[in-house]
Each structure stands twice: as structure tokens, then as C-alpha cells.
PDB file of C-alpha atoms in Angstrom:
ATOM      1  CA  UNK A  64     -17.524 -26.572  -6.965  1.00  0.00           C
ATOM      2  CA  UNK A  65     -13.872 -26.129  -5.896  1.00  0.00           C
ATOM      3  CA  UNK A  66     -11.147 -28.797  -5.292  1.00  0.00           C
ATOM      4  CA  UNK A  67      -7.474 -29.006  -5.155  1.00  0.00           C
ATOM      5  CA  UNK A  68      -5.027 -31.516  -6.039  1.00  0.00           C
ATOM      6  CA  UNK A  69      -1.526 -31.873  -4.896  1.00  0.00           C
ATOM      7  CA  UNK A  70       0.468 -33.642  -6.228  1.00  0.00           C
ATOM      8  CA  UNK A  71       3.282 -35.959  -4.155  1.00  0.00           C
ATOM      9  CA  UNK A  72       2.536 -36.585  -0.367  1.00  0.00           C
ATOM     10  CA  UNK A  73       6.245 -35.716   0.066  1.00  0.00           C
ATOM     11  CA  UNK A  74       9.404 -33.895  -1.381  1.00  0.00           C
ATOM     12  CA  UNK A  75      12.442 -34.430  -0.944  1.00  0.00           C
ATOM     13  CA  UNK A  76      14.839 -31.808  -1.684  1.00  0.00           C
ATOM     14  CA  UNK A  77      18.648 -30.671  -0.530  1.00  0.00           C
ATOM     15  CA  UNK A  78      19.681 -27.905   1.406  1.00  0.00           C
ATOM     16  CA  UNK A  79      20.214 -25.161  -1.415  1.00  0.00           C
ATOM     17  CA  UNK A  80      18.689 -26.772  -4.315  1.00  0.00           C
ATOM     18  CA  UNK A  81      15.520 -25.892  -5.462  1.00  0.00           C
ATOM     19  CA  UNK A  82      11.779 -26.696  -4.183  1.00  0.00           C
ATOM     20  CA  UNK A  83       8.649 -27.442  -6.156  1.00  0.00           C
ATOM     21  CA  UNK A  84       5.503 -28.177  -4.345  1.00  0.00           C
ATOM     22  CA  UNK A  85       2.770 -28.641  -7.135  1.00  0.00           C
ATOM     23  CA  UNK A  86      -0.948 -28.013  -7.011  1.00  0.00           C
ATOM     24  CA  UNK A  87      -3.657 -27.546  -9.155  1.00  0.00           C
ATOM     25  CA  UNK A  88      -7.214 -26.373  -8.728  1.00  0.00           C
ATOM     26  CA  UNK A  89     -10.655 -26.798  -9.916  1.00  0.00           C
ATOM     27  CA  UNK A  90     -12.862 -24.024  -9.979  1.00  0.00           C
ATOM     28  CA  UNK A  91     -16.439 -23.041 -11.055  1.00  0.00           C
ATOM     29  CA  UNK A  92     -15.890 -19.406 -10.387  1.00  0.00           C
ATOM     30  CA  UNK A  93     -12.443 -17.165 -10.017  1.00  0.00           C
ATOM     31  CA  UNK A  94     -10.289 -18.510  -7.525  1.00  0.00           C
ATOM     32  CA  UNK A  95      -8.312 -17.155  -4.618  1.00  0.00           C
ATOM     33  CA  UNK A  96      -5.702 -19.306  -3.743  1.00  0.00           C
ATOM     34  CA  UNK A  97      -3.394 -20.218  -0.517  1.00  0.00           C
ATOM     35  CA  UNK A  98      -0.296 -21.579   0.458  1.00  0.00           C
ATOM     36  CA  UNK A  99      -0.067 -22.567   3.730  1.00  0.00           C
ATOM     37  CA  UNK A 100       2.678 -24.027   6.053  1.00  0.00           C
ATOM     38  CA  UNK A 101       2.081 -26.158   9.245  1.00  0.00           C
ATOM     39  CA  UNK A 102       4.489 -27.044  11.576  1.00  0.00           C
ATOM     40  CA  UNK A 103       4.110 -30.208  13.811  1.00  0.00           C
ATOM     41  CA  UNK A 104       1.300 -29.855  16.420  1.00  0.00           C
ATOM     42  CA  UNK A 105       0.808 -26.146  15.010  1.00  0.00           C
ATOM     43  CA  UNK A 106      -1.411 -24.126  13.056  1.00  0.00           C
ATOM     44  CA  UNK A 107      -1.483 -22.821   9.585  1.00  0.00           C
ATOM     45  CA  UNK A 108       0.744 -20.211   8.782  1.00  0.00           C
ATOM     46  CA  UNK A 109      -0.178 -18.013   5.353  1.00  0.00           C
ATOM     47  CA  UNK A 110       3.164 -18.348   3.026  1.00  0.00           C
ATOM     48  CA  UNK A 111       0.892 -16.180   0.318  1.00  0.00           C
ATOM     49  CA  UNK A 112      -1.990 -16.064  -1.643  1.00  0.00           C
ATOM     50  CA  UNK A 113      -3.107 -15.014  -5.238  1.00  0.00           C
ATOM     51  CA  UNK A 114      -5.977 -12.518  -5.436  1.00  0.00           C
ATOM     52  CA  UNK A 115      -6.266 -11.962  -9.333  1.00  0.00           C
ATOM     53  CA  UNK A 116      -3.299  -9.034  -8.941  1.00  0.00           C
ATOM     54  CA  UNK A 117      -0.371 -10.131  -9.861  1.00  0.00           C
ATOM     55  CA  UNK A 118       0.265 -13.583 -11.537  1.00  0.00           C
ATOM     56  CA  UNK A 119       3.157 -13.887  -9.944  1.00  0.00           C
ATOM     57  CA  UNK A 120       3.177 -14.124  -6.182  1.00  0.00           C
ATOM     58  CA  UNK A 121       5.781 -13.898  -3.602  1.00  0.00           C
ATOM     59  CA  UNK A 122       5.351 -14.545   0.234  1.00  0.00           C
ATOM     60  CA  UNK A 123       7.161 -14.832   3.222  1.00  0.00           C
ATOM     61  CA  UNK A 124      11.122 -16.889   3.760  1.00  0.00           C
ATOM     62  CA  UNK A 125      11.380 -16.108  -0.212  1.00  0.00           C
ATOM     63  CA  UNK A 126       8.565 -18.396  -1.061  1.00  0.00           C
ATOM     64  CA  UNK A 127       6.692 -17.650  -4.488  1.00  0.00           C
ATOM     65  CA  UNK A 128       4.144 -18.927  -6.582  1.00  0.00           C
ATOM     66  CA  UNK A 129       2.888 -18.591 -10.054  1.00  0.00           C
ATOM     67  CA  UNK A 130      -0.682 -18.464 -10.924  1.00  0.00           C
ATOM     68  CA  UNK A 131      -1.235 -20.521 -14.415  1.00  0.00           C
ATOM     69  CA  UNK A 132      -4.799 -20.188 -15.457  1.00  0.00           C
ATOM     70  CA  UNK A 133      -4.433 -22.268 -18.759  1.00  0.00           C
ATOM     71  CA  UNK A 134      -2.650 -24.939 -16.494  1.00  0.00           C
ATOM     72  CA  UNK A 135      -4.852 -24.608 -13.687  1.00  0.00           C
ATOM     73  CA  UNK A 136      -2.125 -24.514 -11.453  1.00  0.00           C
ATOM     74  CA  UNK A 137      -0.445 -22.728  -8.479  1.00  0.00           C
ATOM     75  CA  UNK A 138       3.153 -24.490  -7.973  1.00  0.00           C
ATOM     76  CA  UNK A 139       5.310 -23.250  -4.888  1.00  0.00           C
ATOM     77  CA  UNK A 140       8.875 -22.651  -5.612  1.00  0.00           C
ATOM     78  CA  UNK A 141      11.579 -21.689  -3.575  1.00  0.00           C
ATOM     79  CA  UNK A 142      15.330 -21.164  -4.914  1.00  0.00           C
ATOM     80  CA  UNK A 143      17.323 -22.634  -2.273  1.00  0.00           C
ATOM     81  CA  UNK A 144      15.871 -25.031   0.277  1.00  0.00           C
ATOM     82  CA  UNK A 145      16.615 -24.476   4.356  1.00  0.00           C
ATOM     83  CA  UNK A 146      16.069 -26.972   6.924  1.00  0.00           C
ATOM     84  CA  UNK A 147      14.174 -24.973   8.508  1.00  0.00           C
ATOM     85  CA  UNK A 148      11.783 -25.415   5.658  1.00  0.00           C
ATOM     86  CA  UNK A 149      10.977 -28.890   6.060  1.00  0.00           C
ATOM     87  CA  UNK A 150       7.135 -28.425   7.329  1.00  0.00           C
ATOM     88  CA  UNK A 151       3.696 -29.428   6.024  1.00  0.00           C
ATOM     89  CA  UNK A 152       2.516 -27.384   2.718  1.00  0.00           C
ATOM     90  CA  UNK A 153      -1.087 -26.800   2.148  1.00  0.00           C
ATOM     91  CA  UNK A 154      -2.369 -25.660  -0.948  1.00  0.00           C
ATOM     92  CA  UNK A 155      -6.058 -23.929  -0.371  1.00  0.00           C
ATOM     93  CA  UNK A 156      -8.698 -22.427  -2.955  1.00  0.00           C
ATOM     94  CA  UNK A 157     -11.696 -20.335  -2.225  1.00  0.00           C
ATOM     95  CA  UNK A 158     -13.675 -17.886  -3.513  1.00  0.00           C
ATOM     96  CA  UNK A 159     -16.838 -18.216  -3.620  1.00  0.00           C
ATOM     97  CA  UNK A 160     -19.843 -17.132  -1.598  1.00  0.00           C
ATOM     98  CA  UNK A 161     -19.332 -19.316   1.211  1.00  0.00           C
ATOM     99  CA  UNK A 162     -16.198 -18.276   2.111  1.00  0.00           C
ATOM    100  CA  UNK A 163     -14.780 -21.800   2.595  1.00  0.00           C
ATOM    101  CA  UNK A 164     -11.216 -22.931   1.851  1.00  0.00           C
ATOM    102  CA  UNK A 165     -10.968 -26.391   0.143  1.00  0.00           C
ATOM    103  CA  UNK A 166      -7.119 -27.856   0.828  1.00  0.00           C
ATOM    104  CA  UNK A 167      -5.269 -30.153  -0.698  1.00  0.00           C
ATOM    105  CA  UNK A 168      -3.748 -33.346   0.619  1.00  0.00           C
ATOM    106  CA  UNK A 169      -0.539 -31.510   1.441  1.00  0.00           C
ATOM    107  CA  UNK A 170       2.711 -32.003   0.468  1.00  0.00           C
ATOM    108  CA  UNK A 171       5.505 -32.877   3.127  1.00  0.00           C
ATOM    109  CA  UNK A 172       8.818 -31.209   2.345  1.00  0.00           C
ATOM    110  CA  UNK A 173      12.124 -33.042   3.779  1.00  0.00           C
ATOM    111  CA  UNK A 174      15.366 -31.321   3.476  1.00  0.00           C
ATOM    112  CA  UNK A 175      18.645 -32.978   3.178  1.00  0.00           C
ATOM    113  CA  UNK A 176      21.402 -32.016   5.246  1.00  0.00           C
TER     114      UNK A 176
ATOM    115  CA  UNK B  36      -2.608  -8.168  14.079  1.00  0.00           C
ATOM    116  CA  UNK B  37      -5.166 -10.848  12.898  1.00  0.00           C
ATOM    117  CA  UNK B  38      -4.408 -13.216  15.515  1.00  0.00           C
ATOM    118  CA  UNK B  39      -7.014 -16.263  16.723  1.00  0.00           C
ATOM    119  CA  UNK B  40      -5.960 -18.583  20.056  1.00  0.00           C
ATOM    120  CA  UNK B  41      -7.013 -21.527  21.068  1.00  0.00           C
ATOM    121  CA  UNK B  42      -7.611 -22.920  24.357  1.00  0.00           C
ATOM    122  CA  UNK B  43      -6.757 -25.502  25.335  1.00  0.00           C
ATOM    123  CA  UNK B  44      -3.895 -26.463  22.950  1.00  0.00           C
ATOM    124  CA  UNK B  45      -3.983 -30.237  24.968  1.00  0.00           C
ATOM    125  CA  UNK B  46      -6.788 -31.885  26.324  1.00  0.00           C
ATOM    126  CA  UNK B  47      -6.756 -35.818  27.363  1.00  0.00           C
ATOM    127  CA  UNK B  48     -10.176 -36.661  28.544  1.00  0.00           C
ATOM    128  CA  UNK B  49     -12.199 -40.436  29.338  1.00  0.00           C
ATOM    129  CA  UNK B  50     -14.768 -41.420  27.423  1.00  0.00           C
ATOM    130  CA  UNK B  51     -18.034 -40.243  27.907  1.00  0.00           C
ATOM    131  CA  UNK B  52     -17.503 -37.282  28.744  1.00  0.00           C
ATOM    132  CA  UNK B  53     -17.262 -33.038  26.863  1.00  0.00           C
ATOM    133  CA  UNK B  54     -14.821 -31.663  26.512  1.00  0.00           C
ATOM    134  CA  UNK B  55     -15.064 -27.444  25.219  1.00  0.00           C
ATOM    135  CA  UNK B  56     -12.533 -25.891  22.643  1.00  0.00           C
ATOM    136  CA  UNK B  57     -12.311 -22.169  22.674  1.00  0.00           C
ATOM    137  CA  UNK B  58     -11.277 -19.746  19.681  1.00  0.00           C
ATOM    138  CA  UNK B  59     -10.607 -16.900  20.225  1.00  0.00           C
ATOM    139  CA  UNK B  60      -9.874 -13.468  17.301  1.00  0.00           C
ATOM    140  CA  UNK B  61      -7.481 -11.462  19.868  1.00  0.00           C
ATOM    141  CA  UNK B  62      -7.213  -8.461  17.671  1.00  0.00           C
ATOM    142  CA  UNK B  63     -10.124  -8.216  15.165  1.00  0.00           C
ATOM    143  CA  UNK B  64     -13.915  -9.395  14.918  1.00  0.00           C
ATOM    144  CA  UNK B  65     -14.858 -12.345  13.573  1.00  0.00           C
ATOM    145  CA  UNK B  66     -18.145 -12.389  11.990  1.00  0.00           C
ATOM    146  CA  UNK B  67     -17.230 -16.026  10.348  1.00  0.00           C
ATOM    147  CA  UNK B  68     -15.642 -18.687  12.542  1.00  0.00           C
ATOM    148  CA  UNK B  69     -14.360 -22.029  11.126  1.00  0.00           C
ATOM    149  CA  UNK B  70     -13.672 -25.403  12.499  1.00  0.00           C
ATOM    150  CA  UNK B  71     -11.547 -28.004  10.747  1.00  0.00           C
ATOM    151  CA  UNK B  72     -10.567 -32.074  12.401  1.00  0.00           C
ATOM    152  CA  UNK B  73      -7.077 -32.736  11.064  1.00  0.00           C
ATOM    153  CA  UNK B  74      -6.187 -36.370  11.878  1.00  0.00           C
ATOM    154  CA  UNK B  75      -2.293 -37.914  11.642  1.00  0.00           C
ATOM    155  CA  UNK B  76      -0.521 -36.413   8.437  1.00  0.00           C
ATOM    156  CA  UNK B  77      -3.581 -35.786   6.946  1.00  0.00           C
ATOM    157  CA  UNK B  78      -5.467 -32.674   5.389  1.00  0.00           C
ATOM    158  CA  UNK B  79      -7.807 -30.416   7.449  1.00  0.00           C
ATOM    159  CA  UNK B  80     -11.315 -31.431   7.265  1.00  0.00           C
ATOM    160  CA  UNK B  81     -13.893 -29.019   7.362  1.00  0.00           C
ATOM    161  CA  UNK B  82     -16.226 -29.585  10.128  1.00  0.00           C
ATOM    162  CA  UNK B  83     -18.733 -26.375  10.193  1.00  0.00           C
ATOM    163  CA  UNK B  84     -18.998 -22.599   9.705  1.00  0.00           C
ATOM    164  CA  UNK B  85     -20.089 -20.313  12.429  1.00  0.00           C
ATOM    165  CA  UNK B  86     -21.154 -17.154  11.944  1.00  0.00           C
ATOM    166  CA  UNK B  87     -22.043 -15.065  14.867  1.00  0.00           C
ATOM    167  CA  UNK B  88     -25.084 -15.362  16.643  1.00  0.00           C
ATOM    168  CA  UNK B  89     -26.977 -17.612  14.188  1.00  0.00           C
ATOM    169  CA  UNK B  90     -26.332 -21.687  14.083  1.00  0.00           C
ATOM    170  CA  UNK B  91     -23.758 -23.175  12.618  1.00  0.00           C
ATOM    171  CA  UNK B  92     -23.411 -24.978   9.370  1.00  0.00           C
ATOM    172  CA  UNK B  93     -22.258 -28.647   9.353  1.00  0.00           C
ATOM    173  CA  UNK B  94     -20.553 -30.273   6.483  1.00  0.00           C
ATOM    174  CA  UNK B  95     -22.138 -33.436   5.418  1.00  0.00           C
ATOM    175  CA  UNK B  96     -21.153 -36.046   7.485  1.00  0.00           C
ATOM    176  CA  UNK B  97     -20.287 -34.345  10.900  1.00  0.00           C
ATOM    177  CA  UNK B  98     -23.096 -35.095  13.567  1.00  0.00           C
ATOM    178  CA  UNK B  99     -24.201 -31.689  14.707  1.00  0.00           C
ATOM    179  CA  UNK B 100     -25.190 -33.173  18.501  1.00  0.00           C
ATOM    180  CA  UNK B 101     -22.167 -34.479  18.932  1.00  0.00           C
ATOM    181  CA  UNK B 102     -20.174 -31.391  18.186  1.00  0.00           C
ATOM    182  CA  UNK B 103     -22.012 -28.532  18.914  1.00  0.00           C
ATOM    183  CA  UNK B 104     -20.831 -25.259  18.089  1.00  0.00           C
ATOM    184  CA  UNK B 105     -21.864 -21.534  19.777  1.00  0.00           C
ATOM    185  CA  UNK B 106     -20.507 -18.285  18.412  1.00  0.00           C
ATOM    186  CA  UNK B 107     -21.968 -15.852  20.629  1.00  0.00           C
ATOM    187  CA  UNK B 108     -19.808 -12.924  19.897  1.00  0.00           C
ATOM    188  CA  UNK B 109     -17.784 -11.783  17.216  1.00  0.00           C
ATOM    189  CA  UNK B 110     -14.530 -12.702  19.333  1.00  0.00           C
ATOM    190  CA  UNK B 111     -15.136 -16.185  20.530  1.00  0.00           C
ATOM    191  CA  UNK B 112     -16.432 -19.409  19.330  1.00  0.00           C
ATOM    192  CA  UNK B 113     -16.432 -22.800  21.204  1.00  0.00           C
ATOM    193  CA  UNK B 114     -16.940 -26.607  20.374  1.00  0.00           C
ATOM    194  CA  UNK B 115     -17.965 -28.659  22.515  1.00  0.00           C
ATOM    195  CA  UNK B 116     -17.547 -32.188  21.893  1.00  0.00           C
ATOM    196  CA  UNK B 117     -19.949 -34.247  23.727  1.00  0.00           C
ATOM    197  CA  UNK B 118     -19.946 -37.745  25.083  1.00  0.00           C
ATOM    198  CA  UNK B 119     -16.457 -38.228  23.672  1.00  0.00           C
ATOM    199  CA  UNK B 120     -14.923 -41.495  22.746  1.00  0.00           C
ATOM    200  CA  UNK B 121     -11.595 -43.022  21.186  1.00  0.00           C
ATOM    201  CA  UNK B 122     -12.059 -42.195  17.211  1.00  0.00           C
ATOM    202  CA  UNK B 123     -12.569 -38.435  18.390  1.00  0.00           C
ATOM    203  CA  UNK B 124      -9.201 -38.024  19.198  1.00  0.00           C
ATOM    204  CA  UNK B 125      -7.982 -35.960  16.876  1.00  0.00           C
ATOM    205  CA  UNK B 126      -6.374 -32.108  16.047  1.00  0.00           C
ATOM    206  CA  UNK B 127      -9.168 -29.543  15.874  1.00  0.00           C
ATOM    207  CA  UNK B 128      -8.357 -26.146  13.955  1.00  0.00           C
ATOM    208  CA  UNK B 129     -10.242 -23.267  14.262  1.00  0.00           C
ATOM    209  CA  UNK B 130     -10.203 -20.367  11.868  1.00  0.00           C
ATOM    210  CA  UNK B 131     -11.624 -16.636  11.618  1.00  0.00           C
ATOM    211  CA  UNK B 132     -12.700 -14.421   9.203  1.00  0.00           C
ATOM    212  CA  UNK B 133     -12.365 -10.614   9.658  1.00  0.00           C
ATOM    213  CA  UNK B 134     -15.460  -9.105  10.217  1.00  0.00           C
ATOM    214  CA  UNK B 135     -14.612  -5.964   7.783  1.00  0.00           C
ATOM    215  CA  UNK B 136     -13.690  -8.763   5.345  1.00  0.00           C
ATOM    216  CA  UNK B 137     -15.731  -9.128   2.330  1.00  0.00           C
ATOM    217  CA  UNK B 138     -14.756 -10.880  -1.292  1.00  0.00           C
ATOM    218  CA  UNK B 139     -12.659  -8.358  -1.466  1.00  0.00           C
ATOM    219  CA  UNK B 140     -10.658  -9.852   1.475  1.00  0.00           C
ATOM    220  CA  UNK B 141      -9.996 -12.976  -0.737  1.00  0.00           C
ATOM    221  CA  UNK B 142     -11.402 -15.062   1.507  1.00  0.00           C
ATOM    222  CA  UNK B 143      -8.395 -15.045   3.777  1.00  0.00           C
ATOM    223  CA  UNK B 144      -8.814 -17.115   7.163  1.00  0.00           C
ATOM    224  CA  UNK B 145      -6.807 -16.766  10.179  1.00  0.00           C
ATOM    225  CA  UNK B 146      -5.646 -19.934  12.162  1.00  0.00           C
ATOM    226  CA  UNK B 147      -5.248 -20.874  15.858  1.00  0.00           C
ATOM    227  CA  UNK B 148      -2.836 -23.111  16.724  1.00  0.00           C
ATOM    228  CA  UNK B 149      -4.851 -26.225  16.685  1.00  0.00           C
ATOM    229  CA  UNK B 150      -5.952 -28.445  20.122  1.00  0.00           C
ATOM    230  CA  UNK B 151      -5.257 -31.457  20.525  1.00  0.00           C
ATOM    231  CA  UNK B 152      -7.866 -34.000  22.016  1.00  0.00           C
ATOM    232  CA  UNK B 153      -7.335 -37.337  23.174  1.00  0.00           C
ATOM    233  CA  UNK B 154      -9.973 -39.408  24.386  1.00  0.00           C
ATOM    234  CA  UNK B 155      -8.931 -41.982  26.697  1.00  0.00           C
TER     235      UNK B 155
END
């Protein structure tokens, strides 16, 4: 069984100071895992995803994310917040035979002027 | 590439009647279609998986005759949501899975933009 858990409905950050979106996972077998951005009345966008490369993942508008096994976790960082940035952020885990993605609650980012 | 459309993004309907969601993989073959119900500022819901030209799989807890789902090609899936009424109203999301894809693809979905239904 899979699940993910993140963790604050909503963020509130400046413009230029630094965001954390948190997330952890629970996972019988090795997990992919997803970051995802929606817009209002939009899609998902993919902001990047860990495929058991690299620990350290880095996506699209300088968005990164560090897989902690030990910690069960996959927090979203970005240095310096934009306003165009403020958006829906869905954390996602898959990987096994069914090819579904369990999200996360989702975390709503606000940026500060 | 590896883009899926929806159609139509709006729909306001009465209640009682269907209404039909299309998705759509423009550029690649989808052997795996998804649909998700998102309702206001909340997660996506999986609703059931489609894989072409067999029946779809609903999650526990979605009615299957209410929203019935064909995927008779590896481009297009639809849902059809039948005899509509006020609590559907909702944000449906479709996904696709490349048909080349395999675990190897990391189970990486593709997303339309998302319809929204409103049931009068």
C-alpha cells in the first residue's frame, strides 16, 4: 500500500525568501515520486519526479527536491519565492504494478508581495 | 510532446441528464487512461483506470453505471456521466500513460486540463 502525507494545507512565504512544501510517503515497495503544480481551473503540471537516480532532484522554475529514504520524505524547496509561484502543490507516489498515483492533500503556496 | 486534451473544459448541464468528457493523448498512445474527481481545494480522487479496449477499473466507492467509462483506442477515452444531478458537479481530470511506458517509465502520467461540470 502507498500513501502520502503533506503536511500544511497552506504556505505562506515572501517574495525571495525561501519555500518548503513537505511530504512524506508510505510505501510497501520502491517508490517513484511526483511533484506536481496546479493552477486554478487547470491541470497538473510535472515540477519533477524521483526515479531511484539521483537523490537529489531538480525540476522546472528552479524547483528541487530531496529524496530522504530514512525520513521517508520528499520536501520541495525553492530558493527564492516568485509570485508567480503561488499555485496548488501536489505531492504523488507510485510505483507499483498498477500504475496508480496516490496524492497528497496538497499544499497551497501564497506569496507575499 | 506527451500532451492529453480535454473536451469540453466547461459543461453546465440540468439534472437528469449525460453529459460525455473526452480525453484525448494528442501526441503519443495511451494504453492506460486515468480519471480523477477533484472537488473545491481538494486533492484529486481517483475514480477508475482504463486501459484500452478492456473495462475499466473502479475504485471502491465510485458507481460504475453512473460513470461509465470507454477507451476504445489508444488515443481517446470518454466518461460519460449519466443521469447527472447537483453533488456531481465537480472538476474531472483525466490522465494518460504512454503506451511504450513500462516501470521503467516511473509511472509518469500525463494530465489534461481538467472539465468542469456543473449540474444545474
Amino acid at each position: 500500500a502507498q500513501s502520502v502525507t503533506q503536511l500544511g494545507s497552506h504556505v505562506s512565504v515572501s517574495e525571495g525568501a525561501l519555500v518548503l512544501l513537505r511530504c512524506n510517503y508510505s510505501s510497501s515497495v520502491p517508490p517513484y515520486l511526483f511533484w506536481y503544480v496546479q493552477y486554478p481551473n487547470q491541470g497538473l503540471q510535472l515540477l519533477l519526479k524521483y526515479t531511484s537516480a539521483a537523490t537529489l532532484v531538480k525540476g522546472i522554475n528552479g524547483f528541487e527536491a530531496e529524496f530522504k529514504k530514512s525520513e521517508t520524505s520528499f520536501h520541495l524547496t525553492k530558493p527564492s519565492a516568485h509570485m508567480s509561484d503561488a499555485a496548488e502543490y501536489f505531492c504523488a507516489v507510485g510505483g507499483d504494478s498498477s500504475y496508480k498515483l496516490i496524492f497528497g492533500s496538497g499544499t497551497r503556496l501564497l506569496v507575499r508581495p | 510532446g506527451a500532451v492529453v486534451s480535454q473536451h469540453p473544459s466547461w459543461v453546465i448541464c440540468k439534472s437528469g441528464t449525460s453529459v460525455k468528457i473526452e480525453c484525448r493523448s494528442l501526441d503519443f498512445q495511451a494504453t492506460t487512461m486515468f480519471w480523477y474527481r477533484q472537488f473545491p481545494k481538494q486533492s484529486l480522487m481517483l475514480m477508475a483506470t482504463s486501459n484500452e479496449g478492456s473495462k475499466a477499473t473502479y475504485e471502491q466507492g465510485v458507481e460504475k453505471d453512473k460513470f461509465l467509462i470507454n477507451h476504445a483506442s489508444l488515443t481517446l477515452s470518454t466518461l460519460t456521466v449519466t443521469s447527472a444531478h447537483p453533488e456531481d458537479s465537480s472538476f474531472y481530470i483525466c490522465s494518460a500513460r504512454d503506451w511504450e511506458g513500462s516501470r521503467s517509465s516511473y509511472n509518469e502520467q500525463f494530465f489534461g486540463p481538467g472539465t468542469r461540470l456543473t449540474v444545474l
